């Protein structure tokens, strides 16, 4: 009964995966900036 192709499911998973990577990269960049700006950020 699934009318969508398996390819679209793979594309959706791929898109979610890329968004997750982007979020992690942004978070790590923000953490790096925090550590540079304020050394106390390491203590949280």
PDB file of N, CA and C in Angstrom:
ATOM      1  N   UNK A   1       0.833  -1.205   0.000  1.00  0.00           N
ATOM      2  CA  UNK A   1       0.000   0.000   0.000  1.00  0.00           C
ATOM      3  C   UNK A   1       0.868   1.256   0.000  1.00  0.00           C
ATOM      4  N   UNK A   2       2.167   1.095   0.188  1.00  0.00           N
ATOM      5  CA  UNK A   2       3.036   2.269   0.198  1.00  0.00           C
ATOM      6  C   UNK A   2       3.209   2.785  -1.221  1.00  0.00           C
ATOM      7  N   UNK A   3       2.711   3.997  -1.467  1.00  0.00           N
ATOM      8  CA  UNK A   3       2.742   4.543  -2.822  1.00  0.00           C
ATOM      9  C   UNK A   3       4.072   5.236  -3.106  1.00  0.00           C
ATOM     10  N   UNK A   4       4.843   5.531  -2.041  1.00  0.00           N
ATOM     11  CA  UNK A   4       6.104   6.239  -2.278  1.00  0.00           C
ATOM     12  C   UNK A   4       7.218   5.246  -2.594  1.00  0.00           C
ATOM     13  N   UNK A   5       8.136   5.673  -3.428  1.00  0.00           N
ATOM     14  CA  UNK A   5       9.247   4.811  -3.816  1.00  0.00           C
ATOM     15  C   UNK A   5      10.207   4.653  -2.639  1.00  0.00           C
ATOM     16  N   UNK A   6      10.937   3.559  -2.587  1.00  0.00           N
ATOM     17  CA  UNK A   6      11.949   3.405  -1.530  1.00  0.00           C
ATOM     18  C   UNK A   6      13.030   4.460  -1.640  1.00  0.00           C
ATOM     19  N   UNK A   7      13.194   5.013  -2.840  1.00  0.00           N
ATOM     20  CA  UNK A   7      14.241   6.018  -3.035  1.00  0.00           C
ATOM     21  C   UNK A   7      13.949   7.280  -2.222  1.00  0.00           C
ATOM     22  N   UNK A   8      12.669   7.690  -2.169  1.00  0.00           N
ATOM     23  CA  UNK A   8      12.343   8.901  -1.422  1.00  0.00           C
ATOM     24  C   UNK A   8      12.632   8.699   0.060  1.00  0.00           C
ATOM     25  N   UNK A   9      12.382   7.475   0.573  1.00  0.00           N
ATOM     26  CA  UNK A   9      12.696   7.214   1.969  1.00  0.00           C
ATOM     27  C   UNK A   9      14.187   7.372   2.229  1.00  0.00           C
ATOM     28  N   UNK A  10      14.987   6.853   1.302  1.00  0.00           N
ATOM     29  CA  UNK A  10      16.445   6.979   1.440  1.00  0.00           C
ATOM     30  C   UNK A  10      16.844   8.451   1.404  1.00  0.00           C
ATOM     31  N   UNK A  11      16.217   9.211   0.517  1.00  0.00           N
ATOM     32  CA  UNK A  11      16.545  10.637   0.424  1.00  0.00           C
ATOM     33  C   UNK A  11      16.173  11.359   1.714  1.00  0.00           C
ATOM     34  N   UNK A  12      15.019  11.000   2.284  1.00  0.00           N
ATOM     35  CA  UNK A  12      14.612  11.639   3.542  1.00  0.00           C
ATOM     36  C   UNK A  12      15.612  11.337   4.647  1.00  0.00           C
ATOM     37  N   UNK A  13      16.030  10.080   4.735  1.00  0.00           N
ATOM     38  CA  UNK A  13      17.017   9.705   5.757  1.00  0.00           C
ATOM     39  C   UNK A  13      18.309  10.479   5.526  1.00  0.00           C
ATOM     40  N   UNK A  14      18.718  10.582   4.261  1.00  0.00           N
ATOM     41  CA  UNK A  14      19.947  11.298   3.934  1.00  0.00           C
ATOM     42  C   UNK A  14      19.831  12.768   4.343  1.00  0.00           C
ATOM     43  N   UNK A  15      18.664  13.355   4.083  1.00  0.00           N
ATOM     44  CA  UNK A  15      18.472  14.766   4.432  1.00  0.00           C
ATOM     45  C   UNK A  15      18.546  14.941   5.947  1.00  0.00           C
ATOM     46  N   UNK A  16      17.865  14.062   6.691  1.00  0.00           N
ATOM     47  CA  UNK A  16      17.912  14.151   8.149  1.00  0.00           C
ATOM     48  C   UNK A  16      19.347  13.996   8.650  1.00  0.00           C
ATOM     49  N   UNK A  17      20.074  13.062   8.037  1.00  0.00           N
ATOM     50  CA  UNK A  17      21.460  12.822   8.426  1.00  0.00           C
ATOM     51  C   UNK A  17      22.299  14.080   8.229  1.00  0.00           C
ATOM     52  N   UNK A  18      22.111  14.728   7.061  1.00  0.00           N
ATOM     53  CA  UNK A  18      22.901  15.938   6.784  1.00  0.00           C
ATOM     54  C   UNK A  18      22.537  17.051   7.741  1.00  0.00           C
ATOM     55  N   UNK A  19      21.226  17.175   8.064  1.00  0.00           N
ATOM     56  CA  UNK A  19      20.815  18.219   9.015  1.00  0.00           C
ATOM     57  C   UNK A  19      21.452  17.962  10.378  1.00  0.00           C
ATOM     58  N   UNK A  20      21.481  16.682  10.783  1.00  0.00           N
ATOM     59  CA  UNK A  20      22.084  16.330  12.077  1.00  0.00           C
ATOM     60  C   UNK A  20      23.563  16.704  12.088  1.00  0.00           C
ATOM     61  N   UNK A  21      24.270  16.391  10.996  1.00  0.00           N
ATOM     62  CA  UNK A  21      25.697  16.735  10.909  1.00  0.00           C
ATOM     63  C   UNK A  21      25.874  18.247  10.997  1.00  0.00           C
ATOM     64  N   UNK A  22      24.992  18.984  10.300  1.00  0.00           N
ATOM     65  CA  UNK A  22      25.100  20.442  10.309  1.00  0.00           C
ATOM     66  C   UNK A  22      24.897  20.968  11.723  1.00  0.00           C
ATOM     67  N   UNK A  23      23.903  20.406  12.429  1.00  0.00           N
ATOM     68  CA  UNK A  23      23.650  20.860  13.797  1.00  0.00           C
ATOM     69  C   UNK A  23      24.854  20.581  14.679  1.00  0.00           C
ATOM     70  N   UNK A  24      25.436  19.376  14.528  1.00  0.00           N
ATOM     71  CA  UNK A  24      26.598  19.040  15.374  1.00  0.00           C
ATOM     72  C   UNK A  24      27.771  19.952  15.055  1.00  0.00           C
ATOM     73  N   UNK A  25      27.961  20.267  13.768  1.00  0.00           N
ATOM     74  CA  UNK A  25      29.082  21.131  13.395  1.00  0.00           C
ATOM     75  C   UNK A  25      28.883  22.517  13.986  1.00  0.00           C
ATOM     76  N   UNK A  26      27.639  23.025  13.915  1.00  0.00           N
ATOM     77  CA  UNK A  26      27.365  24.352  14.481  1.00  0.00           C
ATOM     78  C   UNK A  26      27.609  24.333  15.988  1.00  0.00           C
ATOM     79  N   UNK A  27      27.148  23.235  16.647  1.00  0.00           N
ATOM     80  CA  UNK A  27      27.314  23.162  18.092  1.00  0.00           C
ATOM     81  C   UNK A  27      28.790  23.128  18.465  1.00  0.00           C
ATOM     82  N   UNK A  28      29.589  22.348  17.732  1.00  0.00           N
ATOM     83  CA  UNK A  28      31.008  22.266  18.061  1.00  0.00           C
ATOM     84  C   UNK A  28      31.687  23.611  17.809  1.00  0.00           C
ATOM     85  N   UNK A  29      31.249  24.310  16.752  1.00  0.00           N
ATOM     86  CA  UNK A  29      31.812  25.635  16.485  1.00  0.00           C
ATOM     87  C   UNK A  29      31.471  26.596  17.614  1.00  0.00           C
ATOM     88  N   UNK A  30      30.217  26.546  18.072  1.00  0.00           N
ATOM     89  CA  UNK A  30      29.809  27.419  19.179  1.00  0.00           C
ATOM     90  C   UNK A  30      30.602  27.079  20.436  1.00  0.00           C
ATOM     91  N   UNK A  31      30.788  25.778  20.698  1.00  0.00           N
ATOM     92  CA  UNK A  31      31.569  25.377  21.870  1.00  0.00           C
ATOM     93  C   UNK A  31      32.993  25.916  21.769  1.00  0.00           C
ATOM     94  N   UNK A  32      33.580  25.821  20.586  1.00  0.00           N
ATOM     95  CA  UNK A  32      34.932  26.338  20.397  1.00  0.00           C
ATOM     96  C   UNK A  32      34.997  27.834  20.661  1.00  0.00           C
ATOM     97  N   UNK A  33      34.000  28.570  20.164  1.00  0.00           N
ATOM     98  CA  UNK A  33      33.973  30.010  20.400  1.00  0.00           C
ATOM     99  C   UNK A  33      33.825  30.302  21.891  1.00  0.00           C
ATOM    100  N   UNK A  34      32.950  29.542  22.559  1.00  0.00           N
ATOM    101  CA  UNK A  34      32.752  29.756  23.994  1.00  0.00           C
ATOM    102  C   UNK A  34      34.048  29.524  24.750  1.00  0.00           C
ATOM    103  N   UNK A  35      34.742  28.433  24.398  1.00  0.00           N
ATOM    104  CA  UNK A  35      35.980  28.110  25.107  1.00  0.00           C
ATOM    105  C   UNK A  35      37.013  29.210  24.864  1.00  0.00           C
ATOM    106  N   UNK A  36      37.024  29.758  23.630  1.00  0.00           N
ATOM    107  CA  UNK A  36      37.986  30.822  23.349  1.00  0.00           C
ATOM    108  C   UNK A  36      37.613  32.094  24.091  1.00  0.00           C
ATOM    109  N   UNK A  37      36.312  32.427  24.067  1.00  0.00           N
ATOM    110  CA  UNK A  37      35.895  33.698  24.668  1.00  0.00           C
ATOM    111  C   UNK A  37      35.920  33.609  26.189  1.00  0.00           C
ATOM    112  N   UNK A  38      35.440  32.473  26.708  1.00  0.00           N
ATOM    113  CA  UNK A  38      35.290  32.363  28.163  1.00  0.00           C
ATOM    114  C   UNK A  38      35.787  31.001  28.624  1.00  0.00           C
ATOM    115  N   UNK A  39      36.932  30.929  29.261  1.00  0.00           N
ATOM    116  CA  UNK A  39      37.507  29.650  29.684  1.00  0.00           C
ATOM    117  C   UNK A  39      36.608  28.912  30.671  1.00  0.00           C
ATOM    118  N   UNK A  40      35.712  29.629  31.344  1.00  0.00           N
ATOM    119  CA  UNK A  40      34.848  28.998  32.336  1.00  0.00           C
ATOM    120  C   UNK A  40      33.794  28.115  31.672  1.00  0.00           C
ATOM    121  N   UNK A  41      33.657  28.208  30.347  1.00  0.00           N
ATOM    122  CA  UNK A  41      32.670  27.385  29.644  1.00  0.00           C
ATOM    123  C   UNK A  41      33.024  25.907  29.755  1.00  0.00           C
ATOM    124  N   UNK A  42      34.303  25.613  30.009  1.00  0.00           N
ATOM    125  CA  UNK A  42      34.719  24.217  30.136  1.00  0.00           C
ATOM    126  C   UNK A  42      34.120  23.600  31.395  1.00  0.00           C
ATOM    127  N   UNK A  43      33.831  24.425  32.392  1.00  0.00           N
ATOM    128  CA  UNK A  43      33.400  23.901  33.684  1.00  0.00           C
ATOM    129  C   UNK A  43      31.940  23.490  33.695  1.00  0.00           C
ATOM    130  N   UNK A  44      31.158  23.828  32.644  1.00  0.00           N
ATOM    131  CA  UNK A  44      29.733  23.506  32.755  1.00  0.00           C
ATOM    132  C   UNK A  44      29.507  22.018  32.702  1.00  0.00           C
TER     133      UNK A  44
END
